[in-house]
Amino acid sequence: MRLDKYLCESTDLTRSQARSALLAGEITVNGEVIKKGTHVVRDGDVVQWDDETLAPIGLRYIMLNKPVGYECTLRNSQYPPVISLLDVDKRDRLHTVGRLDVETTGLILITDDGQWTHRIISPRHRCDKVYVATLAEPLPDNAEDLFAAGILLDGEDKPTLPAVLERVDERRARLTIQEGKYHQVRRMFASLGNHVLALHRERIGSLALDADLLAGESRYLTPIEVADLAQNGDVPV
């Protein structure tokens, strides 16, 4: 890794600030002052800034139980970003794996690993997303068949992929989809003339929301969970 990038990965320095620190002779690698940002840092090298040994932040994989009222984007909005709920260093480097709308709760994954994100959300892969929807009206008797056949959403020219609908009770249903179209779950139920009062995501691929996490709480994924999700998202369509 280039030394200037290493400094940005392991400190709060911007790229320009890292260059200034280098030119000022504040950075050493294995005890030698290095002033070039292009210097390559190798495994085992000891990088210090004013005698403080640095280490880059590794890739992070986080599960969060999203509450109502938080955005999954960083755009200017009346709602705070869901990433603001995390108490971690360099939050600005993190992104959500897909999105939940402001009113939807439940499992959201957050990471700084773009390749891992792509393997989970890419349209080329069929990764299950499981939601529980609370509905304004009871479902029609043939709802399971309609969802299994695919539903043509308003404004779309192709039906959704087949989805699995399971009735929980008269006005609650568990829905498993393998896509992530804009407001897809809400639009699918709307196509049946129904309105989603509340929506909660329980699972992505092999990973279920940790039952111990209260709304707004988070935890890091285990290495096994990270690997399992990447594998789950590696099944070509």
XYZ file of N, CA, C and O in Angstrom, residues 69-205:
548
model
N -37.123 6.183 10.942
C -36.675 7.571 10.984
C -35.239 7.810 10.591
O -34.726 8.911 10.799
N -34.578 6.808 10.019
C -33.185 6.948 9.592
C -33.045 6.621 8.113
O -33.639 5.673 7.615
N -32.230 7.429 7.419
C -31.944 7.236 6.004
C -30.778 6.261 5.834
O -29.877 6.225 6.664
N -30.794 5.543 4.723
C -29.661 4.680 4.381
C -28.743 5.337 3.358
O -27.891 4.669 2.774
N -28.897 6.629 3.139
C -28.002 7.375 2.265
C -27.363 8.488 3.081
O -27.771 8.780 4.199
N -26.353 9.117 2.498
C -25.654 10.223 3.166
C -26.053 11.569 2.580
O -25.437 12.584 2.889
N -27.080 11.584 1.727
C -27.514 12.844 1.120
C -28.146 13.743 2.197
O -28.583 13.277 3.244
N -28.193 15.041 1.876
C -28.848 15.977 2.796
C -30.329 15.633 2.888
O -31.013 15.473 1.889
N -30.825 15.481 4.097
C -32.189 15.024 4.296
C -32.686 15.519 5.645
O -31.898 15.912 6.511
N -34.001 15.488 5.797
C -34.563 15.827 7.108
C -34.334 14.709 8.113
O -34.554 14.890 9.312
N -33.894 13.550 7.616
C -33.661 12.396 8.487
C -32.163 12.152 8.656
O -31.376 12.328 7.724
N -31.732 11.711 9.840
C -30.305 11.415 10.039
C -29.910 10.132 9.310
O -30.744 9.236 9.114
N -28.651 10.005 8.911
C -28.197 8.772 8.265
C -28.081 7.642 9.281
O -27.694 7.867 10.434
N -28.396 6.436 8.846
C -28.349 5.291 9.753
C -26.931 5.062 10.274
O -26.736 4.585 11.389
N -25.924 5.451 9.491
C -24.533 5.266 9.910
C -24.204 6.120 11.129
O -23.286 5.817 11.890
N -24.979 7.180 11.368
C -24.740 8.023 12.540
C -25.017 7.281 13.844
O -24.618 7.752 14.918
N -25.683 6.137 13.770
C -25.955 5.340 14.966
C -24.726 4.560 15.433
O -24.718 4.018 16.538
N -23.701 4.493 14.592
C -22.506 3.713 14.919
C -21.483 4.568 15.662
O -21.233 5.719 15.286
N -20.878 3.996 16.678
C -19.797 4.648 17.408
C -18.486 3.990 16.998
O -17.919 3.159 17.717
N -18.020 4.322 15.791
C -16.805 3.731 15.229
C -15.961 4.824 14.598
O -16.461 5.914 14.293
N -14.682 4.525 14.381
C -13.794 5.468 13.720
C -14.110 5.534 12.232
O -14.538 4.552 11.621
N -13.883 6.692 11.647
C -13.983 6.898 10.198
C -15.306 6.390 9.633
O -15.358 5.601 8.698
N -16.395 6.847 10.229
C -17.728 6.429 9.764
C -17.976 6.813 8.317
O -18.758 6.162 7.626
N -17.324 7.896 7.867
C -17.575 8.384 6.517
C -17.130 7.390 5.452
O -17.517 7.509 4.287
N -16.330 6.391 5.817
C -15.888 5.389 4.845
C -16.870 4.233 4.708
O -16.724 3.382 3.841
N -17.851 4.205 5.573
C -18.795 3.091 5.574
C -19.988 3.375 4.664
O -20.337 4.530 4.414
N -20.608 2.316 4.193
C -21.828 2.440 3.399
C -22.748 1.281 3.742
O -22.313 0.255 4.270
N -24.023 1.446 3.455
C -24.975 0.368 3.695
C -24.982 -0.588 2.508
O -24.755 -0.182 1.364
N -25.254 -1.837 2.802
C -25.358 -2.870 1.760
C -26.815 -2.867 1.292
O -27.672 -3.500 1.894
N -27.098 -2.116 0.229
C -28.483 -1.899 -0.149
C -29.116 -0.868 0.778
O -28.432 -0.222 1.585
N -30.428 -0.727 0.679
C -31.105 0.303 1.459
C -32.419 -0.211 2.022
O -33.039 -1.117 1.473
N -32.817 0.411 3.114
C -34.176 0.313 3.637
C -34.730 1.725 3.664
O -33.999 2.664 3.991
N -36.011 1.885 3.344
C -36.566 3.234 3.378
C -36.708 3.724 4.818
O -36.520 2.965 5.775
N -37.028 4.983 4.962
C -37.056 5.622 6.276
C -37.982 4.908 7.247
O -37.682 4.772 8.444
N -39.123 4.417 6.755
C -40.127 3.810 7.624
C -39.880 2.322 7.876
O -40.538 1.730 8.741
N -38.958 1.699 7.154
C -38.710 0.263 7.320
C -37.664 0.028 8.402
O -36.670 0.749 8.493
N -37.883 -1.001 9.205
C -36.984 -1.340 10.305
C -36.274 -2.665 10.017
O -36.584 -3.362 9.059
N -35.324 -2.990 10.889
C -34.721 -4.310 10.843
C -33.305 -4.346 10.323
O -32.552 -3.365 10.407
N -32.935 -5.477 9.777
C -31.553 -5.795 9.436
C -31.024 -4.929 8.295
O -31.556 -4.931 7.192
N -29.964 -4.190 8.595
C -29.195 -3.499 7.571
C -27.728 -3.832 7.809
O -27.274 -3.886 8.954
N -27.009 -4.109 6.736
C -25.583 -4.396 6.817
C -24.804 -3.154 6.413
O -25.206 -2.430 5.502
N -23.690 -2.922 7.109
C -22.865 -1.739 6.881
C -21.418 -2.201 6.773
O -20.946 -3.015 7.572
N -20.695 -1.672 5.793
C -19.328 -2.128 5.557
C -18.532 -1.050 4.839
O -19.074 -0.039 4.394
N -17.220 -1.275 4.714
C -16.388 -0.474 3.830
C -15.745 -1.351 2.763
O -14.781 -0.963 2.117
N -16.312 -2.529 2.565
C -15.824 -3.492 1.575
C -16.771 -3.483 0.373
O -17.818 -4.125 0.368
N -16.400 -2.731 -0.658
C -17.260 -2.601 -1.826
C -17.459 -3.893 -2.582
O -18.550 -4.147 -3.108
N -16.421 -4.722 -2.665
C -16.554 -5.992 -3.390
C -17.529 -6.922 -2.683
O -18.332 -7.608 -3.329
N -17.480 -6.960 -1.368
C -18.406 -7.798 -0.585
C -19.834 -7.319 -0.804
O -20.746 -8.124 -0.997
N -20.030 -6.007 -0.775
C -21.360 -5.449 -1.020
C -21.887 -5.887 -2.377
O -23.038 -6.308 -2.506
N -21.053 -5.800 -3.390
C -21.477 -6.151 -4.752
C -21.920 -7.604 -4.841
O -22.907 -7.921 -5.515
N -21.205 -8.485 -4.145
C -21.549 -9.908 -4.207
C -22.925 -10.180 -3.592
O -23.589 -11.156 -3.938
N -23.349 -9.309 -2.680
C -24.639 -9.516 -2.014
C -25.787 -8.879 -2.795
O -26.862 -9.464 -2.927
N -25.568 -7.686 -3.356
C -26.685 -6.949 -3.951
C -26.717 -6.986 -5.475
O -27.685 -6.515 -6.075
N -25.700 -7.540 -6.105
C -25.667 -7.546 -7.562
C -26.894 -8.251 -8.139
O -27.278 -9.332 -7.672
N -27.522 -7.670 -9.166
C -28.665 -8.340 -9.812
C -28.299 -9.699 -10.421
O -29.192 -10.500 -10.691
N -27.006 -9.941 -10.613
C -26.577 -11.224 -11.175
C -26.691 -12.357 -10.163
O -26.507 -13.521 -10.498
N -26.959 -12.039 -8.921
C -27.046 -13.051 -7.874
C -28.411 -12.997 -7.206
O -29.036 -11.944 -7.127
N -28.841 -14.131 -6.749
C -30.158 -14.212 -6.105
C -29.968 -14.452 -4.612
O -29.883 -15.585 -4.150
N -29.871 -13.354 -3.894
C -29.683 -13.412 -2.449
C -31.020 -13.105 -1.780
O -31.616 -12.048 -2.011
N -31.512 -14.027 -0.970
C -32.811 -13.849 -0.321
C -32.799 -12.653 0.629
O -31.829 -12.436 1.363
N -33.895 -11.893 0.602
C -34.163 -10.865 1.603
C -35.547 -11.164 2.166
O -36.509 -11.300 1.405
N -35.638 -11.303 3.477
C -36.885 -11.741 4.108
C -37.455 -10.605 4.949
O -36.771 -10.046 5.808
N -38.720 -10.293 4.686
C -39.411 -9.192 5.359
C -40.701 -9.690 6.008
O -41.334 -10.623 5.507
N -41.093 -9.032 7.081
C -42.429 -9.229 7.650
C -43.191 -7.928 7.460
O -42.735 -6.860 7.893
N -44.331 -8.023 6.774
C -45.147 -6.853 6.482
C -46.441 -6.905 7.286
O -47.101 -7.947 7.342
N -46.772 -5.793 7.916
C -48.068 -5.627 8.570
C -48.959 -4.844 7.615
O -48.581 -3.748 7.164
N -50.125 -5.403 7.295
C -50.951 -4.892 6.208
C -52.243 -4.253 6.707
O -52.750 -4.603 7.786
N -52.766 -3.341 5.899
C -54.014 -2.670 6.260
C -55.216 -3.580 6.076
O -56.210 -3.446 6.797
N -55.131 -4.501 5.113
C -56.260 -5.366 4.782
C -55.805 -6.819 4.715
O -54.632 -7.103 4.460
N -56.720 -7.778 4.902
C -56.371 -9.188 4.713
C -55.966 -9.450 3.264
O -56.408 -8.751 2.347
N -55.139 -10.455 3.061
C -54.695 -10.819 1.725
C -55.752 -11.644 1.004
O -56.501 -12.386 1.645
N -55.802 -11.568 -0.322
C -56.712 -12.446 -1.058
C -56.259 -13.900 -0.955
O -55.087 -14.184 -0.662
N -57.177 -14.811 -1.206
C -56.880 -16.237 -1.055
C -55.760 -16.709 -1.977
O -55.037 -17.650 -1.659
N -55.610 -16.061 -3.133
C -54.608 -16.509 -4.111
C -53.306 -15.703 -4.045
O -52.511 -15.718 -4.994
N -53.068 -14.990 -2.945
C -51.881 -14.128 -2.854
C -50.586 -14.906 -3.042
O -49.667 -14.446 -3.719
N -50.503 -16.108 -2.440
C -49.279 -16.911 -2.565
C -48.954 -17.199 -4.024
O -47.800 -17.082 -4.460
N -49.982 -17.557 -4.797
C -49.769 -17.881 -6.208
C -49.372 -16.648 -7.013
O -48.522 -16.723 -7.906
N -49.975 -15.507 -6.691
C -49.651 -14.275 -7.412
C -48.194 -13.868 -7.193
O -47.484 -13.491 -8.135
N -47.730 -13.960 -5.947
C -46.342 -13.610 -5.655
C -45.378 -14.616 -6.270
O -44.305 -14.242 -6.749
N -45.752 -15.881 -6.265
C -44.890 -16.922 -6.830
C -44.750 -16.777 -8.339
O -43.715 -17.132 -8.924
N -45.773 -16.234 -8.984
C -45.733 -16.067 -10.437
C -44.963 -14.817 -10.855
O -44.576 -14.672 -12.019
N -44.725 -13.906 -9.926
C -44.112 -12.625 -10.251
C -45.178 -11.576 -10.462
O -46.228 -11.851 -11.049
N -44.915 -10.383 -9.984
C -45.909 -9.309 -10.035
C -45.372 -8.155 -10.888
O -44.229 -7.728 -10.720
N -46.201 -7.692 -11.800
C -45.824 -6.549 -12.621
C -46.118 -5.271 -11.836
O -47.265 -4.909 -11.608
N -45.065 -4.611 -11.415
C -45.208 -3.401 -10.618
C -45.557 -2.218 -11.502
O -45.187 -2.158 -12.679
N -46.240 -1.262 -10.932
C -46.599 -0.045 -11.649
C -45.332 0.650 -12.138
O -44.395 0.883 -11.377
N -45.300 0.961 -13.417
C -44.149 1.630 -13.999
C -43.063 0.708 -14.500
O -42.069 1.175 -15.069
N -43.200 -0.598 -14.312
C -42.195 -1.568 -14.758
C -42.696 -2.281 -16.016
O -43.905 -2.376 -16.262
N -41.750 -2.790 -16.811
C -42.146 -3.523 -18.013
C -41.924 -5.023 -17.893
O -42.264 -5.789 -18.797
N -41.341 -5.452 -16.762
C -41.149 -6.878 -16.511
C -41.630 -7.200 -15.100
O -41.462 -6.389 -14.185
N -42.209 -8.384 -14.894
C -42.646 -8.750 -13.543
C -41.458 -9.010 -12.632
O -40.328 -9.234 -13.083
N -41.706 -8.969 -11.344
C -40.667 -9.303 -10.372
C -40.297 -10.775 -10.493
O -41.040 -11.584 -11.072
N -39.150 -11.122 -9.957
C -38.809 -12.542 -9.843
C -39.807 -13.224 -8.911
O -40.416 -12.563 -8.062
N -39.988 -14.529 -9.053
C -40.889 -15.242 -8.133
C -40.508 -14.975 -6.676
O -39.329 -14.944 -6.320
N -41.518 -14.760 -5.858
C -41.319 -14.489 -4.429
C -42.139 -15.476 -3.615
O -43.143 -16.013 -4.091
N -41.688 -15.714 -2.386
C -42.367 -16.665 -1.505
C -43.130 -15.896 -0.432
O -42.525 -15.136 0.337
N -44.431 -16.085 -0.392
C -45.282 -15.420 0.594
C -45.783 -16.434 1.607
O -46.288 -17.491 1.244
N -45.618 -16.110 2.877
C -46.101 -16.969 3.968
C -46.985 -16.123 4.888
O -46.558 -15.075 5.378
N -48.196 -16.557 5.115
C -49.100 -15.813 5.987
C -48.707 -16.064 7.451
O -48.593 -17.211 7.878
N -48.555 -14.983 8.194
C -48.290 -15.092 9.618
C -49.612 -15.067 10.382
O -49.851 -15.863 11.278
N -50.462 -14.136 10.026
C -51.837 -14.096 10.523
C -52.649 -13.322 9.494
O -52.187 -13.104 8.355
N -53.849 -12.897 9.857
C -54.748 -12.297 8.862
C -54.160 -11.070 8.184
O -54.388 -10.831 6.995
N -53.382 -10.270 8.925
C -52.850 -9.035 8.361
C -51.328 -8.934 8.449
O -50.774 -7.842 8.350
N -50.666 -10.040 8.629
C -49.203 -10.047 8.597
C -48.726 -11.164 7.680
O -49.292 -12.261 7.679
N -47.668 -10.859 6.931
C -47.135 -11.846 5.995
C -45.613 -11.752 5.969
O -45.041 -10.668 6.110
N -44.997 -12.903 5.793
C -43.532 -12.968 5.631
C -43.259 -13.159 4.138
O -43.779 -14.080 3.512
N -42.429 -12.283 3.584
C -42.162 -12.299 2.151
C -40.667 -12.438 1.897
O -39.864 -11.701 2.471
N -40.313 -13.378 1.037
C -38.918 -13.582 0.639
C -38.768 -13.182 -0.821
O -39.437 -13.745 -1.700
N -37.910 -12.196 -1.079
C -37.647 -11.749 -2.440
C -36.151 -11.875 -2.724
O -35.341 -12.047 -1.804
N -35.795 -11.772 -4.003
C -34.388 -11.885 -4.392
C -33.940 -10.689 -5.230
O -32.967 -10.762 -5.959
N -34.675 -9.608 -5.097
C -34.335 -8.384 -5.822
C -34.298 -7.224 -4.834
O -34.501 -7.409 -3.641
N -34.066 -6.031 -5.356
C -34.062 -4.850 -4.503
C -34.551 -3.631 -5.244
O -33.937 -2.571 -5.185
N -35.662 -3.776 -5.958
C -36.223 -2.640 -6.673
C -36.696 -1.576 -5.682
O -36.963 -1.875 -4.521
N -36.845 -0.376 -6.167
C -37.248 0.755 -5.334
C -38.589 0.459 -4.666
O -39.591 0.192 -5.331
N -38.596 0.468 -3.316
C -39.808 0.223 -2.532
C -40.543 -1.040 -2.999
O -41.771 -1.087 -3.009
N -39.771 -2.059 -3.341
C -40.362 -3.226 -3.998
C -41.452 -3.903 -3.175
O -42.525 -4.204 -3.690
N -41.177 -4.172 -1.907
C -42.151 -4.907 -1.094
C -43.452 -4.117 -0.979
O -44.556 -4.662 -1.161
N -43.343 -2.847 -0.688
C -44.541 -2.013 -0.567
C -45.318 -1.981 -1.888
O -46.559 -2.028 -1.896
N -44.596 -1.887 -3.001
C -45.258 -1.830 -4.311
C -45.900 -3.162 -4.674
O -46.946 -3.186 -5.340
N -45.298 -4.269 -4.244
C -45.890 -5.576 -4.529
C -47.242 -5.723 -3.837
O -48.224 -6.179 -4.439
N -47.301 -5.335 -2.579
C -48.577 -5.417 -1.872
C -49.576 -4.384 -2.413
O -50.777 -4.656 -2.496
N -49.062 -3.216 -2.807
C -49.941 -2.201 -3.380
C -50.592 -2.694 -4.663
O -51.732 -2.324 -4.975
N -49.884 -3.542 -5.412
C -50.449 -4.078 -6.653
C -51.668 -4.953 -6.381
O -52.493 -5.180 -7.279
N -51.797 -5.446 -5.157
C -52.968 -6.236 -4.760
C -54.026 -5.354 -4.090
O -55.002 -5.876 -3.538
N -53.799 -4.056 -4.118
C -54.747 -3.143 -3.495
C -54.604 -3.055 -1.997
O -55.533 -2.637 -1.295
N -53.419 -3.418 -1.480
C -53.195 -3.400 -0.044
C -52.120 -2.373 0.310
O -51.307 -1.992 -0.527
N -52.116 -1.958 1.559
C -51.167 -0.960 2.025
C -50.338 -1.529 3.170
O -50.879 -2.147 4.096
N -49.026 -1.346 3.099
C -48.126 -1.815 4.144
C -48.062 -0.775 5.257
O -47.616 0.353 5.048
N -48.516 -1.178 6.433
C -48.494 -0.286 7.592
C -47.129 -0.272 8.271
O -46.699 0.754 8.809
N -46.476 -1.419 8.286
C -45.144 -1.537 8.897
C -44.380 -2.621 8.162
O -44.960 -3.618 7.727
N -43.066 -2.395 8.035
C -42.229 -3.355 7.309
C -40.924 -3.559 8.075
O -40.279 -2.585 8.477
N -40.561 -4.825 8.250
C -39.381 -5.176 9.050
C -38.593 -6.255 8.318
O -39.156 -7.278 7.919
N -37.295 -6.013 8.113
C -36.460 -7.025 7.456
C -35.826 -7.927 8.504
O -35.145 -7.460 9.415
N -36.032 -9.221 8.338
C -35.531 -10.221 9.281
C -34.209 -10.842 8.872
O -33.413 -11.235 9.730
N -33.987 -10.975 7.562
C -32.841 -11.783 7.129
C -32.343 -11.317 5.771
O -33.115 -10.853 4.931
N -31.031 -11.446 5.576
C -30.388 -11.286 4.273
C -29.552 -12.530 4.041
O -28.642 -12.824 4.829
N -29.830 -13.275 2.976
C -29.097 -14.502 2.716
C -29.187 -15.437 3.901
O -30.276 -15.741 4.397
